[in-house]
């Protein structure tokens, strides 16, 4: 017989991948959740039985295209037609051959710390302005100059630029958001994700989705997989 409380609640979420608790037949989902301080990276209910993870890089034009469809079309459609059935997670896929990209991901994490409700609006604004942060425009800029430009974008979505810059100030071991960035990079490495964008469906890398997919293509792909 199933116990009154599930052992799942005692398992740290970062230790194991996503599994429904088959041992005690509960509806808990262990893993593939997010640490509490990064819950803003989720769209949809944390208790959703299925999870779509998107690995995006702010300097990648294909990530920008994918993000736009997911943010403006797929997520609203899922919420309207299949509420609480699928949640979407934003994963930071930092590509080291674009070194300035690290600063962009740091800025998104800084915005989350200042005002978690502005995380997705900031990401949307940053993707829209990504050409400003390509290799050539940033080649001769200092780290501080790029931070200041990113803080201006944060200000444009209603987040204090001063507070964002405070989060990006240097301390021992990096910035105030370096531990958060390390967490997301470790997740990426652990899961063997190399390409941006990449999609993980219920813990398994799904090679089928393309950054050029329309909402209709997503509907067709998810039907029978995650959706009835």
GROMACS .gro file of C-alpha atoms in nm:
model
  228
    1UNK     CA    1   0.000   0.000   0.000
    2UNK     CA    2   0.111   0.352  -0.069
    3UNK     CA    3   0.230   0.546   0.235
    4UNK     CA    4   0.059   0.866   0.338
    5UNK     CA    5   0.362   1.075   0.244
    6UNK     CA    6   0.587   1.011  -0.050
    7UNK     CA    7   0.962   0.968  -0.026
    8UNK     CA    8   0.987   1.203  -0.327
    9UNK     CA    9   0.953   1.501  -0.097
   10UNK     CA   10   1.280   1.408   0.071
   11UNK     CA   11   1.483   1.376  -0.250
   12UNK     CA   12   1.678   1.689  -0.353
   13UNK     CA   13   1.549   1.794  -0.693
   14UNK     CA   14   1.891   1.847  -0.843
   15UNK     CA   15   2.013   1.492  -0.776
   16UNK     CA   16   1.799   1.281  -1.007
   17UNK     CA   17   1.642   1.320  -1.352
   18UNK     CA   18   1.269   1.342  -1.410
   19UNK     CA   19   1.067   1.044  -1.298
   20UNK     CA   20   0.709   0.999  -1.197
   21UNK     CA   21   0.708   0.828  -0.861
   22UNK     CA   22   0.622   0.474  -0.965
   23UNK     CA   23   0.738   0.330  -0.634
   24UNK     CA   24   0.459   0.491  -0.435
   25UNK     CA   25   0.225   0.572  -0.725
   26UNK     CA   26   0.204   0.938  -0.637
   27UNK     CA   27   0.181   1.224  -0.882
   28UNK     CA   28   0.507   1.388  -0.775
   29UNK     CA   29   0.773   1.471  -1.027
   30UNK     CA   30   1.126   1.436  -0.899
   31UNK     CA   31   1.395   1.638  -1.069
   32UNK     CA   32   1.379   1.839  -1.387
   33UNK     CA   33   1.232   2.097  -1.163
   34UNK     CA   34   1.425   2.409  -1.080
   35UNK     CA   35   1.581   2.528  -0.758
   36UNK     CA   36   1.331   2.755  -0.587
   37UNK     CA   37   1.537   3.066  -0.658
   38UNK     CA   38   1.509   2.997  -1.032
   39UNK     CA   39   1.136   2.925  -1.051
   40UNK     CA   40   1.098   3.225  -1.285
   41UNK     CA   41   1.260   3.011  -1.554
   42UNK     CA   42   0.939   2.809  -1.571
   43UNK     CA   43   0.625   2.880  -1.771
   44UNK     CA   44   0.329   2.677  -1.652
   45UNK     CA   45   0.257   2.473  -1.344
   46UNK     CA   46   0.544   2.307  -1.159
   47UNK     CA   47   0.315   2.008  -1.105
   48UNK     CA   48   0.259   1.954  -1.479
   49UNK     CA   49   0.308   1.588  -1.573
   50UNK     CA   50   0.526   1.674  -1.874
   51UNK     CA   51   0.820   1.910  -1.912
   52UNK     CA   52   0.964   2.080  -2.220
   53UNK     CA   53   1.314   2.216  -2.165
   54UNK     CA   54   1.455   2.464  -2.414
   55UNK     CA   55   1.830   2.525  -2.419
   56UNK     CA   56   1.876   2.874  -2.561
   57UNK     CA   57   2.173   3.105  -2.613
   58UNK     CA   58   2.118   3.479  -2.630
   59UNK     CA   59   2.377   3.525  -2.905
   60UNK     CA   60   2.226   3.255  -3.128
   61UNK     CA   61   1.981   3.372  -3.399
   62UNK     CA   62   1.827   3.024  -3.413
   63UNK     CA   63   1.760   3.042  -3.040
   64UNK     CA   64   1.597   3.381  -3.093
   65UNK     CA   65   1.365   3.236  -3.356
   66UNK     CA   66   1.277   2.938  -3.138
   67UNK     CA   67   1.221   3.156  -2.831
   68UNK     CA   68   0.982   3.384  -3.017
   69UNK     CA   69   0.754   3.098  -3.125
   70UNK     CA   70   0.763   2.934  -2.782
   71UNK     CA   71   0.707   3.255  -2.588
   72UNK     CA   72   0.442   3.416  -2.808
   73UNK     CA   73   0.260   3.114  -2.950
   74UNK     CA   74   0.337   2.771  -2.803
   75UNK     CA   75   0.325   2.863  -2.433
   76UNK     CA   76  -0.003   3.061  -2.460
   77UNK     CA   77  -0.160   2.780  -2.665
   78UNK     CA   78  -0.057   2.515  -2.411
   79UNK     CA   79  -0.192   2.725  -2.127
   80UNK     CA   80  -0.523   2.786  -2.305
   81UNK     CA   81  -0.583   2.439  -2.450
   82UNK     CA   82  -0.396   2.210  -2.211
   83UNK     CA   83  -0.368   2.395  -1.879
   84UNK     CA   84  -0.138   2.242  -1.618
   85UNK     CA   85  -0.041   1.954  -1.850
   86UNK     CA   86   0.295   2.079  -1.983
   87UNK     CA   87   0.540   2.326  -1.836
   88UNK     CA   88   0.826   2.494  -2.020
   89UNK     CA   89   1.172   2.552  -1.875
   90UNK     CA   90   1.433   2.801  -1.991
   91UNK     CA   91   1.783   2.652  -1.981
   92UNK     CA   92   2.091   2.869  -2.036
   93UNK     CA   93   2.302   2.726  -2.317
   94UNK     CA   94   2.618   2.937  -2.302
   95UNK     CA   95   2.827   2.901  -2.617
   96UNK     CA   96   3.192   2.979  -2.526
   97UNK     CA   97   3.293   3.078  -2.881
   98UNK     CA   98   3.083   3.389  -2.823
   99UNK     CA   99   3.254   3.500  -2.499
  100UNK     CA  100   3.030   3.803  -2.454
  101UNK     CA  101   2.736   3.564  -2.435
  102UNK     CA  102   2.832   3.482  -2.077
  103UNK     CA  103   2.755   3.842  -1.983
  104UNK     CA  104   2.412   3.824  -2.146
  105UNK     CA  105   2.316   3.515  -1.950
  106UNK     CA  106   2.448   3.676  -1.633
  107UNK     CA  107   2.226   3.976  -1.698
  108UNK     CA  108   1.917   3.756  -1.732
  109UNK     CA  109   2.000   3.589  -1.402
  110UNK     CA  110   2.055   3.931  -1.243
  111UNK     CA  111   1.712   4.045  -1.362
  112UNK     CA  112   1.557   3.735  -1.209
  113UNK     CA  113   1.717   3.819  -0.874
  114UNK     CA  114   1.589   4.176  -0.883
  115UNK     CA  115   1.237   4.102  -1.013
  116UNK     CA  116   1.151   3.747  -1.111
  117UNK     CA  117   0.833   3.860  -1.288
  118UNK     CA  118   1.050   4.039  -1.543
  119UNK     CA  119   1.268   3.742  -1.636
  120UNK     CA  120   1.074   3.640  -1.950
  121UNK     CA  121   1.006   3.999  -2.065
  122UNK     CA  122   1.377   4.073  -2.030
  123UNK     CA  123   1.472   3.760  -2.224
  124UNK     CA  124   1.233   3.863  -2.499
  125UNK     CA  125   1.380   4.214  -2.512
  126UNK     CA  126   1.734   4.077  -2.510
  127UNK     CA  127   1.670   3.838  -2.796
  128UNK     CA  128   1.515   4.126  -2.990
  129UNK     CA  129   1.833   4.328  -2.936
  130UNK     CA  130   2.077   4.039  -2.983
  131UNK     CA  131   2.250   4.185  -3.292
  132UNK     CA  132   2.377   4.460  -3.062
  133UNK     CA  133   2.575   4.190  -2.883
  134UNK     CA  134   2.715   3.994  -3.174
  135UNK     CA  135   3.091   3.943  -3.196
  136UNK     CA  136   3.180   4.244  -3.412
  137UNK     CA  137   2.979   4.510  -3.222
  138UNK     CA  138   3.125   4.394  -2.890
  139UNK     CA  139   3.482   4.324  -2.998
  140UNK     CA  140   3.629   4.644  -2.853
  141UNK     CA  141   3.389   4.693  -2.562
  142UNK     CA  142   3.479   4.631  -2.202
  143UNK     CA  143   3.290   4.398  -1.977
  144UNK     CA  144   3.150   4.697  -1.788
  145UNK     CA  145   3.029   4.866  -2.108
  146UNK     CA  146   2.838   4.553  -2.210
  147UNK     CA  147   2.689   4.523  -1.861
  148UNK     CA  148   2.569   4.883  -1.884
  149UNK     CA  149   2.401   4.819  -2.219
  150UNK     CA  150   2.231   4.513  -2.075
  151UNK     CA  151   2.117   4.713  -1.773
  152UNK     CA  152   1.955   4.963  -2.010
  153UNK     CA  153   1.754   4.679  -2.164
  154UNK     CA  154   1.651   4.572  -1.815
  155UNK     CA  155   1.539   4.927  -1.744
  156UNK     CA  156   1.328   4.922  -2.062
  157UNK     CA  157   1.119   4.635  -1.921
  158UNK     CA  158   1.078   4.796  -1.583
  159UNK     CA  159   1.376   4.666  -1.385
  160UNK     CA  160   1.610   4.905  -1.208
  161UNK     CA  161   1.934   4.928  -1.405
  162UNK     CA  162   2.119   5.018  -1.086
  163UNK     CA  163   2.002   4.706  -0.909
  164UNK     CA  164   2.092   4.489  -1.206
  165UNK     CA  165   2.441   4.639  -1.219
  166UNK     CA  166   2.474   4.577  -0.847
  167UNK     CA  167   2.408   4.208  -0.908
  168UNK     CA  168   2.670   4.214  -1.184
  169UNK     CA  169   2.936   4.381  -0.973
  170UNK     CA  170   3.251   4.178  -0.916
  171UNK     CA  171   3.298   3.984  -0.596
  172UNK     CA  172   3.528   3.699  -0.501
  173UNK     CA  173   3.476   3.423  -0.756
  174UNK     CA  174   3.290   3.627  -1.017
  175UNK     CA  175   2.968   3.826  -0.983
  176UNK     CA  176   2.670   3.783  -0.752
  177UNK     CA  177   2.505   3.560  -1.013
  178UNK     CA  178   2.807   3.342  -1.094
  179UNK     CA  179   2.686   3.053  -0.873
  180UNK     CA  180   2.354   3.055  -1.062
  181UNK     CA  181   2.532   3.054  -1.399
  182UNK     CA  182   2.749   2.764  -1.285
  183UNK     CA  183   2.438   2.568  -1.192
  184UNK     CA  184   2.288   2.603  -1.539
  185UNK     CA  185   2.617   2.520  -1.711
  186UNK     CA  186   2.650   2.207  -1.499
  187UNK     CA  187   2.298   2.101  -1.599
  188UNK     CA  188   2.390   2.146  -1.965
  189UNK     CA  189   2.710   1.946  -1.932
  190UNK     CA  190   2.544   1.675  -1.726
  191UNK     CA  191   2.277   1.628  -1.993
  192UNK     CA  192   2.526   1.634  -2.279
  193UNK     CA  193   2.359   1.924  -2.458
  194UNK     CA  194   2.586   2.093  -2.713
  195UNK     CA  195   2.364   2.269  -2.966
  196UNK     CA  196   2.151   2.580  -2.933
  197UNK     CA  197   1.864   2.561  -2.943
  198UNK     CA  198   1.812   2.212  -2.806
  199UNK     CA  199   1.491   2.059  -2.675
  200UNK     CA  200   1.457   1.804  -2.396
  201UNK     CA  201   1.121   1.632  -2.354
  202UNK     CA  202   1.058   1.462  -2.021
  203UNK     CA  203   1.428   1.414  -1.965
  204UNK     CA  204   1.524   1.292  -2.313
  205UNK     CA  205   1.688   1.502  -2.584
  206UNK     CA  206   1.447   1.535  -2.875
  207UNK     CA  207   1.639   1.582  -3.204
  208UNK     CA  208   1.327   1.644  -3.412
  209UNK     CA  209   1.228   2.007  -3.333
  210UNK     CA  210   1.368   2.281  -3.553
  211UNK     CA  211   1.412   2.647  -3.467
  212UNK     CA  212   1.203   2.725  -3.775
  213UNK     CA  213   0.900   2.529  -3.655
  214UNK     CA  214   0.565   2.704  -3.652
  215UNK     CA  215   0.301   2.658  -3.384
  216UNK     CA  216   0.118   2.412  -3.610
  217UNK     CA  217   0.429   2.197  -3.639
  218UNK     CA  218   0.467   2.199  -3.261
  219UNK     CA  219   0.105   2.096  -3.218
  220UNK     CA  220   0.151   1.804  -3.456
  221UNK     CA  221   0.472   1.699  -3.282
  222UNK     CA  222   0.329   1.708  -2.931
  223UNK     CA  223   0.001   1.540  -3.018
  224UNK     CA  224   0.016   1.182  -2.901
  225UNK     CA  225   0.344   1.242  -2.718
  226UNK     CA  226   0.264   1.481  -2.439
  227UNK     CA  227  -0.091   1.567  -2.531
  228UNK     CA  228  -0.397   1.343  -2.569
   0.00000   0.00000   0.00000
